[in-house]
Short mmCIF file of C-alpha atoms in Angstrom, two decimals:
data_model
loop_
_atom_site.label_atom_id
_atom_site.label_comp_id
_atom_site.label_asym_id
_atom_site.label_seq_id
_atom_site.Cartn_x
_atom_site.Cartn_y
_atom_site.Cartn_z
CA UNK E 1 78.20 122.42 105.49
CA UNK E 2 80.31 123.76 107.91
CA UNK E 3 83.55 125.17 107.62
CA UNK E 4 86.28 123.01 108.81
CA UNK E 5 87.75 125.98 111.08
CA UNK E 6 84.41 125.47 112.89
CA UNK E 7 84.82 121.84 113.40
CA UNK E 8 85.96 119.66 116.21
CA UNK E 9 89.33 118.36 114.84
CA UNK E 10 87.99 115.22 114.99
CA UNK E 11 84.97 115.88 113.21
CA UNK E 12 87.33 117.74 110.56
CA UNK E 13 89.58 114.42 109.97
CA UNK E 14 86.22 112.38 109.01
CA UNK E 15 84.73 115.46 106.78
CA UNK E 16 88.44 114.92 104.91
CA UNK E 17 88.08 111.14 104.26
CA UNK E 18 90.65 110.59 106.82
CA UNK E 19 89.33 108.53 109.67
CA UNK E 20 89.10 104.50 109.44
CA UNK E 21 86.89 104.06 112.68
CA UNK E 22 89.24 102.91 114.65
CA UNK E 23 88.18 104.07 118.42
CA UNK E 24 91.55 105.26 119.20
CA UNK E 25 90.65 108.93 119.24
CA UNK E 26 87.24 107.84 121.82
CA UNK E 27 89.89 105.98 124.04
CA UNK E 28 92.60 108.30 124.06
CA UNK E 29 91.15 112.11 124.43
CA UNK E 30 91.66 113.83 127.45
CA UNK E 31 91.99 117.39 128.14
CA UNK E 32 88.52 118.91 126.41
CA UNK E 33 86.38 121.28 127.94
CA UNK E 34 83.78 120.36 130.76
CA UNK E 35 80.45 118.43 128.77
CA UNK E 36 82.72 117.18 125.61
CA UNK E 37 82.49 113.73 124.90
CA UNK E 38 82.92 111.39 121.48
CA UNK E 39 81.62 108.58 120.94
CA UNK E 40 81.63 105.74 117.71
CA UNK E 41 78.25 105.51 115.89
CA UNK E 42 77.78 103.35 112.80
CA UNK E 43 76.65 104.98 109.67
CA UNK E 44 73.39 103.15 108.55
CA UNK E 45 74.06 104.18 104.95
CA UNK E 46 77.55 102.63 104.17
CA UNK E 47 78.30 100.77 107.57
CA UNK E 48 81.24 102.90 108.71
CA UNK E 49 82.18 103.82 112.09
CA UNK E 50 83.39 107.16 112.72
CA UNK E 51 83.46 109.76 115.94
CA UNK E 52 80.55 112.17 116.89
CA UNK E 53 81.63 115.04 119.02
CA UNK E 54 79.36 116.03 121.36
CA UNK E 55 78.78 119.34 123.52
CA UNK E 56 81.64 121.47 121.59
CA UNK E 57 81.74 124.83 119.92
CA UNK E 58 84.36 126.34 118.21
CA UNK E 59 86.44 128.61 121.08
CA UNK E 60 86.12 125.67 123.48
CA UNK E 61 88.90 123.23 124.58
CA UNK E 62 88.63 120.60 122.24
CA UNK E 63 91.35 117.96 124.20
CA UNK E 64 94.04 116.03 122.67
CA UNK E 65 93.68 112.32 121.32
CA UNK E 66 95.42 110.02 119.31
CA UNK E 67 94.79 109.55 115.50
CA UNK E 68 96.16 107.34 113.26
CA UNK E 69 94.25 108.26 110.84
CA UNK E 70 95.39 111.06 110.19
CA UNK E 71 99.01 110.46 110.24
CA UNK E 72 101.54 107.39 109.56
CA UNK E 73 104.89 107.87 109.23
CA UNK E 74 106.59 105.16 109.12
CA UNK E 75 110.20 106.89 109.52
CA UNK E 76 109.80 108.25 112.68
CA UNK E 77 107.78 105.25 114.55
CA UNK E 78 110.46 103.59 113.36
CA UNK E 79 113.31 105.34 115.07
CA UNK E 80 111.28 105.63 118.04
CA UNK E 81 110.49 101.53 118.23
CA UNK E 82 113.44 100.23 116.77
CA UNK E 83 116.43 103.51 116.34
CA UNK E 84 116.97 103.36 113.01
CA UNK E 85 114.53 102.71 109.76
CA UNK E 86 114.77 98.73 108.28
CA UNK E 87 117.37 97.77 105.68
CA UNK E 88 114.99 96.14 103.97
CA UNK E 89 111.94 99.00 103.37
CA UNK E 90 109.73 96.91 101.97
CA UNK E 91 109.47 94.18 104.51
CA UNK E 92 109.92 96.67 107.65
CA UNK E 93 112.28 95.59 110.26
CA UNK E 94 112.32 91.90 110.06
CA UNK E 95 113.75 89.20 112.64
CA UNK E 96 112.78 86.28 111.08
CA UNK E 97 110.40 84.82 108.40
CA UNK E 98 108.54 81.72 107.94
CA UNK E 99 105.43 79.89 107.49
CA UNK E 100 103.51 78.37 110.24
CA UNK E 101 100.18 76.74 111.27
CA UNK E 102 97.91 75.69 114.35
CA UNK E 103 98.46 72.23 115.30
CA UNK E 104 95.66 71.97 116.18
CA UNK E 105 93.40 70.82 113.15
CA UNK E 106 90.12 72.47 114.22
CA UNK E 107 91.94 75.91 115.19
CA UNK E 108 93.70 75.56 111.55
CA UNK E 109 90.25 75.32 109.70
CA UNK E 110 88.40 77.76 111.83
CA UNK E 111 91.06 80.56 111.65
CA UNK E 112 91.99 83.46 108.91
CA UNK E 113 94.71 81.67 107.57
CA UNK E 114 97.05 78.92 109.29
CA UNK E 115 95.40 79.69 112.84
CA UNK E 116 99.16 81.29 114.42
CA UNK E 117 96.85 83.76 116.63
CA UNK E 118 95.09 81.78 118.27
CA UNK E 119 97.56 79.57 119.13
CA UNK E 120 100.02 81.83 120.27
CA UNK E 121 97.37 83.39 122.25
CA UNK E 122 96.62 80.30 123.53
CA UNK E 123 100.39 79.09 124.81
CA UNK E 124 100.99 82.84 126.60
CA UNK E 125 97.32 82.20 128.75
CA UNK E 126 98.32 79.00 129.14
CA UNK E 127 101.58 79.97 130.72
CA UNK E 128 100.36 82.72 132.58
CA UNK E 129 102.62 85.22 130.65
CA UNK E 130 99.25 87.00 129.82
CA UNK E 131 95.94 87.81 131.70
CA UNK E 132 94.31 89.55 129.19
CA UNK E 133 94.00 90.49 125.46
CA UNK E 134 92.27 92.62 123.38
CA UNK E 135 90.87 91.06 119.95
CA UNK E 136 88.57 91.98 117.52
CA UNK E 137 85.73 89.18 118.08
CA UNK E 138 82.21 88.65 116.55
CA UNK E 139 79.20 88.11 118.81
CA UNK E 140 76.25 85.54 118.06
CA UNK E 141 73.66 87.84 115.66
CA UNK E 142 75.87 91.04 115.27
CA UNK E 143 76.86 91.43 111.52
CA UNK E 144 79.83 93.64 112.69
CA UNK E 145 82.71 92.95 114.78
CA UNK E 146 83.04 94.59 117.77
CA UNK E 147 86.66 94.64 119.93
CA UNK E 148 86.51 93.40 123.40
CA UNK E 149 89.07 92.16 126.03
CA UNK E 150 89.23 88.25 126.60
CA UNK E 151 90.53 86.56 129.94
CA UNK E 152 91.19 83.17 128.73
CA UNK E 153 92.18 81.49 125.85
CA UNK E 154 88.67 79.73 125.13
CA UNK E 155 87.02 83.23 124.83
CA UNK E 156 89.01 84.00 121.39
CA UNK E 157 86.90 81.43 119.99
CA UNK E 158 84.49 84.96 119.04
CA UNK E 159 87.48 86.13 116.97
CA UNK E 160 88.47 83.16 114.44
CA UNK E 161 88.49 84.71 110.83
CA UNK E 162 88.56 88.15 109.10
CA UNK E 163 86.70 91.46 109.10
CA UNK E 164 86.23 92.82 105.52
CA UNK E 165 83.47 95.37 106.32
CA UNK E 166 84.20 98.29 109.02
CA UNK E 167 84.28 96.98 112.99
CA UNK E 168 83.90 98.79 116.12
CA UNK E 169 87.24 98.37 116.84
CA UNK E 170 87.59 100.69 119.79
CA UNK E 171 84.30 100.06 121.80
CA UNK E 172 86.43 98.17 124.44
CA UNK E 173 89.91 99.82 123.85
CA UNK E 174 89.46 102.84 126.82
CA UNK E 175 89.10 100.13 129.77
CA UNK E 176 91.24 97.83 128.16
CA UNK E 177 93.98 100.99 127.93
CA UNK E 178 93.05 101.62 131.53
CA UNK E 179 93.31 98.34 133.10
CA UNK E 180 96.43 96.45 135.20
CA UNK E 181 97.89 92.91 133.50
CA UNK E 182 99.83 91.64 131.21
CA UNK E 183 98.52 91.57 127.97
CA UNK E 184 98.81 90.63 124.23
CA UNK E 185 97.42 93.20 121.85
CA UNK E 186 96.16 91.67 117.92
CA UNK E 187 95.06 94.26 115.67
CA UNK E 188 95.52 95.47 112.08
CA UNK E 189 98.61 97.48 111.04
CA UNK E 190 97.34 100.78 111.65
CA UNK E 191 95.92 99.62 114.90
CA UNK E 192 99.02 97.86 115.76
CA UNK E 193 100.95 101.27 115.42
CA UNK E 194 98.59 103.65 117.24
CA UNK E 195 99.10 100.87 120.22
CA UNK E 196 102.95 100.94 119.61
CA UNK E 197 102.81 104.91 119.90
CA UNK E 198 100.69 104.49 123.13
CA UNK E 199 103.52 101.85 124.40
CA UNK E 200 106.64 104.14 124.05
CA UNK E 201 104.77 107.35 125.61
CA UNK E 202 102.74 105.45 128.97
CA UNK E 203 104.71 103.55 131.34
CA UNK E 204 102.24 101.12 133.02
CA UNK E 205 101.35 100.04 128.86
CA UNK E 206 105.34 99.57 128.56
CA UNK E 207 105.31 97.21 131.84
CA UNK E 208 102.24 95.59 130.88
CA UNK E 209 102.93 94.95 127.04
CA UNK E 210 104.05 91.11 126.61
CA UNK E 211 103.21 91.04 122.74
CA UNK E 212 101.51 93.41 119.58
CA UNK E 213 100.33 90.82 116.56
CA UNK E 214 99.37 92.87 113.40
CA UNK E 215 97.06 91.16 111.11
CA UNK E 216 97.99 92.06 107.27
CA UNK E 217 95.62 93.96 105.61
CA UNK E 218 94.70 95.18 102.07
CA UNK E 219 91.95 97.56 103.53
CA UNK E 220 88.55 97.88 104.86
CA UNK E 221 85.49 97.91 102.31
CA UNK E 222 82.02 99.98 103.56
CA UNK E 223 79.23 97.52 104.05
CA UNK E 224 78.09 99.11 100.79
CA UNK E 225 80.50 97.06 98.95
CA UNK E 226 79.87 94.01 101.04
CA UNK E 227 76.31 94.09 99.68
CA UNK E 228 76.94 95.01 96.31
CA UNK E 229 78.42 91.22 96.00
CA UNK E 230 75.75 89.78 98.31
CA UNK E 231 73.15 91.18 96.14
CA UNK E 232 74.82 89.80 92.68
CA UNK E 233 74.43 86.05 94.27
CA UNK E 234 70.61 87.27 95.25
CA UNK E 235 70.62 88.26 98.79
CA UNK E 236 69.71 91.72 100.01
CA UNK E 237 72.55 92.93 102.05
CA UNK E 238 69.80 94.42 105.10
CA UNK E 239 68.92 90.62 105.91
CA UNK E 240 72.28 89.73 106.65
CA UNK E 241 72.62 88.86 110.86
CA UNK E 242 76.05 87.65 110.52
CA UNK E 243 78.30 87.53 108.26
CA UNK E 244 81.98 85.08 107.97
CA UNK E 245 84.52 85.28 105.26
CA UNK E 246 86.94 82.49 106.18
CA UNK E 247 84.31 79.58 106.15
CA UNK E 248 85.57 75.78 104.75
CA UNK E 249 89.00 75.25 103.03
CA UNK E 250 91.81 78.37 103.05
CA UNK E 251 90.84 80.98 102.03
CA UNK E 252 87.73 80.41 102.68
CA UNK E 253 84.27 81.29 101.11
CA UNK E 254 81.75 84.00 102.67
CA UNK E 255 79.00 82.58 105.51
CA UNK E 256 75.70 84.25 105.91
CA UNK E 257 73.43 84.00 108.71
CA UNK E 258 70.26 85.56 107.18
CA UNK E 259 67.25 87.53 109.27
CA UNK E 260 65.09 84.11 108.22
CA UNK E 261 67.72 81.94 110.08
CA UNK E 262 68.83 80.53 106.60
CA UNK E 263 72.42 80.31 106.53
CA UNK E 264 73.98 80.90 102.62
CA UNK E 265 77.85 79.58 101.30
CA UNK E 266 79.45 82.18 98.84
CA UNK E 267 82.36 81.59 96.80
CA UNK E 268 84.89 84.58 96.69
CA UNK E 269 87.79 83.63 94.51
CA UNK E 270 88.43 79.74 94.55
CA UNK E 271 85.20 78.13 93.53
CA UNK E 272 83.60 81.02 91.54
CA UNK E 273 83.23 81.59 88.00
CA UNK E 274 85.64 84.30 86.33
CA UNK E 275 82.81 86.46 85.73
CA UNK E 276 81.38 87.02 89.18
CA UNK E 277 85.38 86.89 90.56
CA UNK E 278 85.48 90.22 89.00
CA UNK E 279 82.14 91.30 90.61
CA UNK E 280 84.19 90.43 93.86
CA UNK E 281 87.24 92.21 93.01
CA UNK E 282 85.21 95.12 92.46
CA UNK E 283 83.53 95.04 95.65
CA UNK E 284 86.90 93.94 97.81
CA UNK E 285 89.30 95.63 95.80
CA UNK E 286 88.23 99.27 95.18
CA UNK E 287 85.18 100.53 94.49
CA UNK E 288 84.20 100.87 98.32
CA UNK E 289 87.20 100.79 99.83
CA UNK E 290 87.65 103.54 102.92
CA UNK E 291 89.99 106.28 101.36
CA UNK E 292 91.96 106.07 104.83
CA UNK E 293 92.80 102.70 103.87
CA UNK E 294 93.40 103.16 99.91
CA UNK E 295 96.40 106.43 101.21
CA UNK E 296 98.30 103.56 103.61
CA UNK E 297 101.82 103.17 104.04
CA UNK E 298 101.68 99.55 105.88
CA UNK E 299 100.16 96.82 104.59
CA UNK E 300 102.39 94.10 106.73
CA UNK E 301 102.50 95.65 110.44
CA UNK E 302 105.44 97.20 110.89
CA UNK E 303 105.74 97.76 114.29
CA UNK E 304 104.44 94.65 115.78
CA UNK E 305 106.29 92.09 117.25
CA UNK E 306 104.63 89.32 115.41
CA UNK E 307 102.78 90.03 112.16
CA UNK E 308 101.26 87.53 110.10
CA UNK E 309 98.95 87.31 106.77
CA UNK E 310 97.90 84.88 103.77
CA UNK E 311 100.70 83.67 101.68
CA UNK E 312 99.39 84.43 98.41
CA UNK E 313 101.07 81.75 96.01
CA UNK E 314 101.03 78.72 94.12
CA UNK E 315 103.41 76.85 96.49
CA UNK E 316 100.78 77.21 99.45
CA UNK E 317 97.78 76.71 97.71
CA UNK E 318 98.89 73.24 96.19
CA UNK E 319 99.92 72.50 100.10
CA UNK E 320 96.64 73.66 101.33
CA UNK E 321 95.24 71.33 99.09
CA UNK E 322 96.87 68.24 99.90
CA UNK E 323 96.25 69.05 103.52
CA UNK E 324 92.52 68.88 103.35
CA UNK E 325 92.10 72.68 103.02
CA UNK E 326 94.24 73.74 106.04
CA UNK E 327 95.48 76.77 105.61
CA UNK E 328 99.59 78.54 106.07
CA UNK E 329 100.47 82.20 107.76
CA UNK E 330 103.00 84.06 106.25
CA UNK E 331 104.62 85.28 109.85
CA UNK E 332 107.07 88.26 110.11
CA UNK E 333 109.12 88.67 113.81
CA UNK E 334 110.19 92.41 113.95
CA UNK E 335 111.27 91.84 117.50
CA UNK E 336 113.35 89.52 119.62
CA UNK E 337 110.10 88.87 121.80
CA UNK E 338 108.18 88.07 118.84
CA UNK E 339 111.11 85.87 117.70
CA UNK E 340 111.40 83.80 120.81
CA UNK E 341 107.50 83.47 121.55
CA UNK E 342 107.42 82.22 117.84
CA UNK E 343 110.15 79.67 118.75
CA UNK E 344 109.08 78.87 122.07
CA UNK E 345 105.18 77.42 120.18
CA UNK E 346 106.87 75.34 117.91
CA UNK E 347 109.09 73.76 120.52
CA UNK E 348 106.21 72.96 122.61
CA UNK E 349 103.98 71.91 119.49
CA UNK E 350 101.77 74.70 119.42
CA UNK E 351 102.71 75.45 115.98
CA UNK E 352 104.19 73.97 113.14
CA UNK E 353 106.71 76.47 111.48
CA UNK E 354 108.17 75.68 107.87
CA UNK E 355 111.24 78.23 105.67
CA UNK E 356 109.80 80.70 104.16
CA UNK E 357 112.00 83.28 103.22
CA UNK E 358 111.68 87.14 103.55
CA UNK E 359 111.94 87.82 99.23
CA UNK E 360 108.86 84.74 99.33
CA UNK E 361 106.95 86.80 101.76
CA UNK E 362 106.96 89.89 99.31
CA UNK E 363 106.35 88.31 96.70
CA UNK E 364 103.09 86.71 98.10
CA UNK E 365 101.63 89.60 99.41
CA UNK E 366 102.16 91.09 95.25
CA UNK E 367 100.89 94.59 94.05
CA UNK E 368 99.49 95.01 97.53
CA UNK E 369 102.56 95.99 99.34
CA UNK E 370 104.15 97.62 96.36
CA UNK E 371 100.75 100.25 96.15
CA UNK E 372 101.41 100.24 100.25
CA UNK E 373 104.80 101.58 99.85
CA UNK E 374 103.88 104.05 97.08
CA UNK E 375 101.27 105.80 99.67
CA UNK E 376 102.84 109.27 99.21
CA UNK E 377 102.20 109.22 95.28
CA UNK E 378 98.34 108.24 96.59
CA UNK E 379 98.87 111.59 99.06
CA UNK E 380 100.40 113.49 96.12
CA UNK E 381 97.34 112.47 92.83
CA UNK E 382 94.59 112.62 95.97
CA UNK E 383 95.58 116.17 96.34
CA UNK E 384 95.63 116.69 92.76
CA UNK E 385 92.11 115.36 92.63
CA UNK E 386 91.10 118.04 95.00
CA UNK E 387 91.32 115.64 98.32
CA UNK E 388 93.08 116.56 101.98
CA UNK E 389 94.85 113.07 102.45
CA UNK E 390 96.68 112.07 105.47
CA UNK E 391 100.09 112.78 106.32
CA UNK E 392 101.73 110.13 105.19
CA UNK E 393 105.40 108.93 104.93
CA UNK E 394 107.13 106.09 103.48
CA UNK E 395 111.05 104.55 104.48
CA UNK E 396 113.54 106.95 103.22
CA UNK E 397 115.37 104.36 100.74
CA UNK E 398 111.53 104.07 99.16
CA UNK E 399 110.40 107.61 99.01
CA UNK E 400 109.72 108.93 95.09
CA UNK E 401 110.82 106.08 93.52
CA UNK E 402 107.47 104.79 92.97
CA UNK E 403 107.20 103.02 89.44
CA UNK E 404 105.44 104.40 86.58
CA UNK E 405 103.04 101.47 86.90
CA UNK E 406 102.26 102.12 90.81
CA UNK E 407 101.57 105.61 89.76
CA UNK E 408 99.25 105.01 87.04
CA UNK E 409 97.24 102.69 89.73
CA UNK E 410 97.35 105.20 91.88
CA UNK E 411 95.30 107.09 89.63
CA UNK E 412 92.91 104.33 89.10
CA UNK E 413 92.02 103.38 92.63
CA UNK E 414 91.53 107.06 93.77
CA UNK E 415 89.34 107.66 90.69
CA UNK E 416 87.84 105.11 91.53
CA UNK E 417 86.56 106.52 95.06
CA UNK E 418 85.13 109.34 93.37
CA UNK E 419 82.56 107.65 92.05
CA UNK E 420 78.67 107.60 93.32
CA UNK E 421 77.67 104.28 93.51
CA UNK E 422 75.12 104.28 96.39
CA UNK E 423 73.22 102.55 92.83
CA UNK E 424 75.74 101.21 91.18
CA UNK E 425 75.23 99.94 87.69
CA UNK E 426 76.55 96.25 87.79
CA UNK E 427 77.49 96.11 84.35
CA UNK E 428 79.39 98.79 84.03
CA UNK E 429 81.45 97.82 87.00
CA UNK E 430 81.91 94.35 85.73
CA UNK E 431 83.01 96.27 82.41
CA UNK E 432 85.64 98.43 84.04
CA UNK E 433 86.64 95.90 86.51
CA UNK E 434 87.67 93.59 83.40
CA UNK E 435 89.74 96.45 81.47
CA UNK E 436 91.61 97.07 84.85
CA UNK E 437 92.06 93.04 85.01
CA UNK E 438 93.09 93.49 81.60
CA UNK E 439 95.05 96.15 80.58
CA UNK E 440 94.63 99.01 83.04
CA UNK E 441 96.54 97.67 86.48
CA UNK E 442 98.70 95.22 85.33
CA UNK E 443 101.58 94.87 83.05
CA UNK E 444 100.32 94.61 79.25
CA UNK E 445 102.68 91.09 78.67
CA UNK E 446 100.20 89.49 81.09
CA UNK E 447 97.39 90.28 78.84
CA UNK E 448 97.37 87.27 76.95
CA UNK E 449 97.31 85.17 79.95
CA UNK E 450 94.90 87.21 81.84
CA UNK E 451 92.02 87.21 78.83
CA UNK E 452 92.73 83.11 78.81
CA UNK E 453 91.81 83.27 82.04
CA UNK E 454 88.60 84.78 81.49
CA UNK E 455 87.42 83.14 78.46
CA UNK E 456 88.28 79.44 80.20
CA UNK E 457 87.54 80.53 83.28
CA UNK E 458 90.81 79.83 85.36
#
């Protein structure tokens, strides 16, 4: 292996565990020597999609790109987008908070959550505020999702739902970057931010910017994961053509369109049995998740104008319920853009918008935003475990006052990437996956309830 003073930069952040395949370094460098290029290739093995430099050696130019990979600090994006860091540093700088759906039924069932994207997308083409936007979308027969820039509001119909397993994010992003128009911009938090960065430093992207939506995330999984599940309900993970996790009633269960042209339902939590949910938590929450995404300071897309995300909690899964499976967005307005756009689609009946206050919105999104906000302890125990992590920073009013409990799953999830499990051994993940249900992540006065809901299956 080479050493990384004789690698491309780029080719060093992916050696490091750094990189999260997000195209922005493809549609951003400039500046390398004559015969350079990079381009994103998808690793057959685990399903990732990462850079390949091509036509460098070490003494040559090797240009300048954008990586957020590589770095997130939320301080000082903050200062630059808004002047000052949030009051409240978990949230981010917040507007306004609330809950909010499609109106329109079919968009509701078909989307991630309560459908907000694609109806606000729809109102600003519909009012010519926008000629173009760039989505993540999913093509008829590709397994992956691929990002692309839509024209109308009819064409986001590719991009309904969510992307567990890595995407080629960035295949369209250079043209789209390049282009003239008005545009919306929907991508996940760290996507969100690298387009923020590329806002406040180009002009014609400042002119052109009507609106950023950040999707909340709790990380990307390699397709390794993906099939590790897939495999436990008896389908090998190669036959897989395309691939849905957002199908029926919120949240949704996993689609599969299979090489045979069979098409497969599979439960992820609501539906399944306790003892395969913890096959899925093991596969969604862990195991396989990309280390760029495990070391992550934002969770909740801090520097979008509009970011929105599944409200986690009893209150909106009884109303789901009792609304036919239609699901809610938890929506978060960190601008005063984002604030009236959100106002302006319920006026006009685009959306229906209901309180939902900014402590509810925490607390729905749980340990997931508190291990977020602890990403320099992640930084600080990767580096103890003999890792290069990203540069990293938290808000000011959060930084080393990470509880001892986010600590101690700190540990776990990094240990956790250590692991070889290109053949995993099902039982033993199902084993450790119940201690960390059990007593490992969680606070030992919920272990009573927690082993009640194993043994009776809640």
């Amino acid at each position: 292996m080479a050493e990384e003073g004789e690698l491309h930069p780029l080719a060093a952040i992916v050696a490091r565990g750094q990189c999260m395949g997000c195209g922005f370094c493809v549609a951003t460098l400039s500046g390398a020597a004559a015969g350079v290029s990079v381009a994103m290739a998808r690793d057959e093995d685990d399903g990732t999609y990462r850079p390949v430099v091509s036509g460098w050696e070490p003494g040559r130019e090797t240009g300048s790109f954008l990586c957020p990979g590589a770095e997130m600090d939320l301080p000082a994006l903050a200062q630059r987008a808004y002047g000052r860091e949030p009051p409240d540093p978990m949230l981010g700088e917040v507007v306004a908070t609330s809950a909010a759906y499609s109106s329109d039924p079919d968009e509701r069932m078909r989307a991630a959550s309560g459908g907000v994207v694609p109806a606000l997308i729809r109102l600003l083409f519909d009012s010519g505020r926008i000629s173009r936007a760039y989505v993540l979308g999913t093509l008829p027969g590709a397994r992956d999702g691929a990002g692309r820039e839509i024209s109308n509001a009819g064409q986001f119909a590719t991009a309904h739902g969510s992307h567990y397993h890595p995407s080629d994010f960035g295949v369209g992003l250079r043209s789209f970057l390049e282009g003239e128009g008005p545009f919306a911009f929907v991508g996940l938090p760290c996507q969100v931010a690298a387009m923020r960065k590329l806002i406040l430093e180009r002009p014609a992207l400042q002119r052109d910017a009507v609106v950023l939506i950040s999707l909340f995330c709790g990380g990307l999984n390699s397709y390794r994961g993906i099939g590790y599940y897939l495999a436990r309900h008896g389908v090998d993970p190669g036959a897989v053509r395309e691939i849905g996790y957002r199908d029926g009633a919120w949240p949704g269960r996993i689609r599969l369109r299979l090489a045979d042209g069979a098409t497969k339902a599979i439960a992820r939590i609501r539906g399944n049995n306790r003892a395969m949910v913890m096959h899925y938590m093991a596969a969604f929450q862990g195991f396989w998740m990309l280390k760029r995404c495990r070391i992550c300071p934002d969770q909740i897309g801090d520097f979008a104008d509009i970011a929105v995300g599944d409200p986690h909690s009893r209150r909106f899964r009884e109303m789901s319920a009792a609304a036919g499976g239609g699901g809610f967005s938890a929506v978060v307005t960190r601008s005063a853009a984002g604030q009236t756009l959100m106002e302006e689609a319920a006026a006009k009946g685009y959306l229906a918008q209901l309180p939902m206050s900014p402590e509810e919105v925490a607390e729905s999104q749980g340990y997931t935003l508190v291990q977020r906000r602890a990403a320099e302890a992640y930084a600080e125990i990767d580096r103890k475990l003999g890792g290069t992590p990203p540069h990293v920073a938290v808000y000011s009013a959060l930084r080393g006052k990470e509880s001892a409990t986010a600590r101690r799953v700190a540990w776990i999830d990094l240990i956790k990437l250590k692991l070889d499990l290109r053949k995993p051994l099902p039982a033993a993940i199902w084993v450790w996956q119940v201690a960390e249900y059990l007593i490992l992540r969680f606070p030992l006065v919920e272990f009573g309830r927690r082993l009640k809901n194993i043994i009776f299956n809640r």
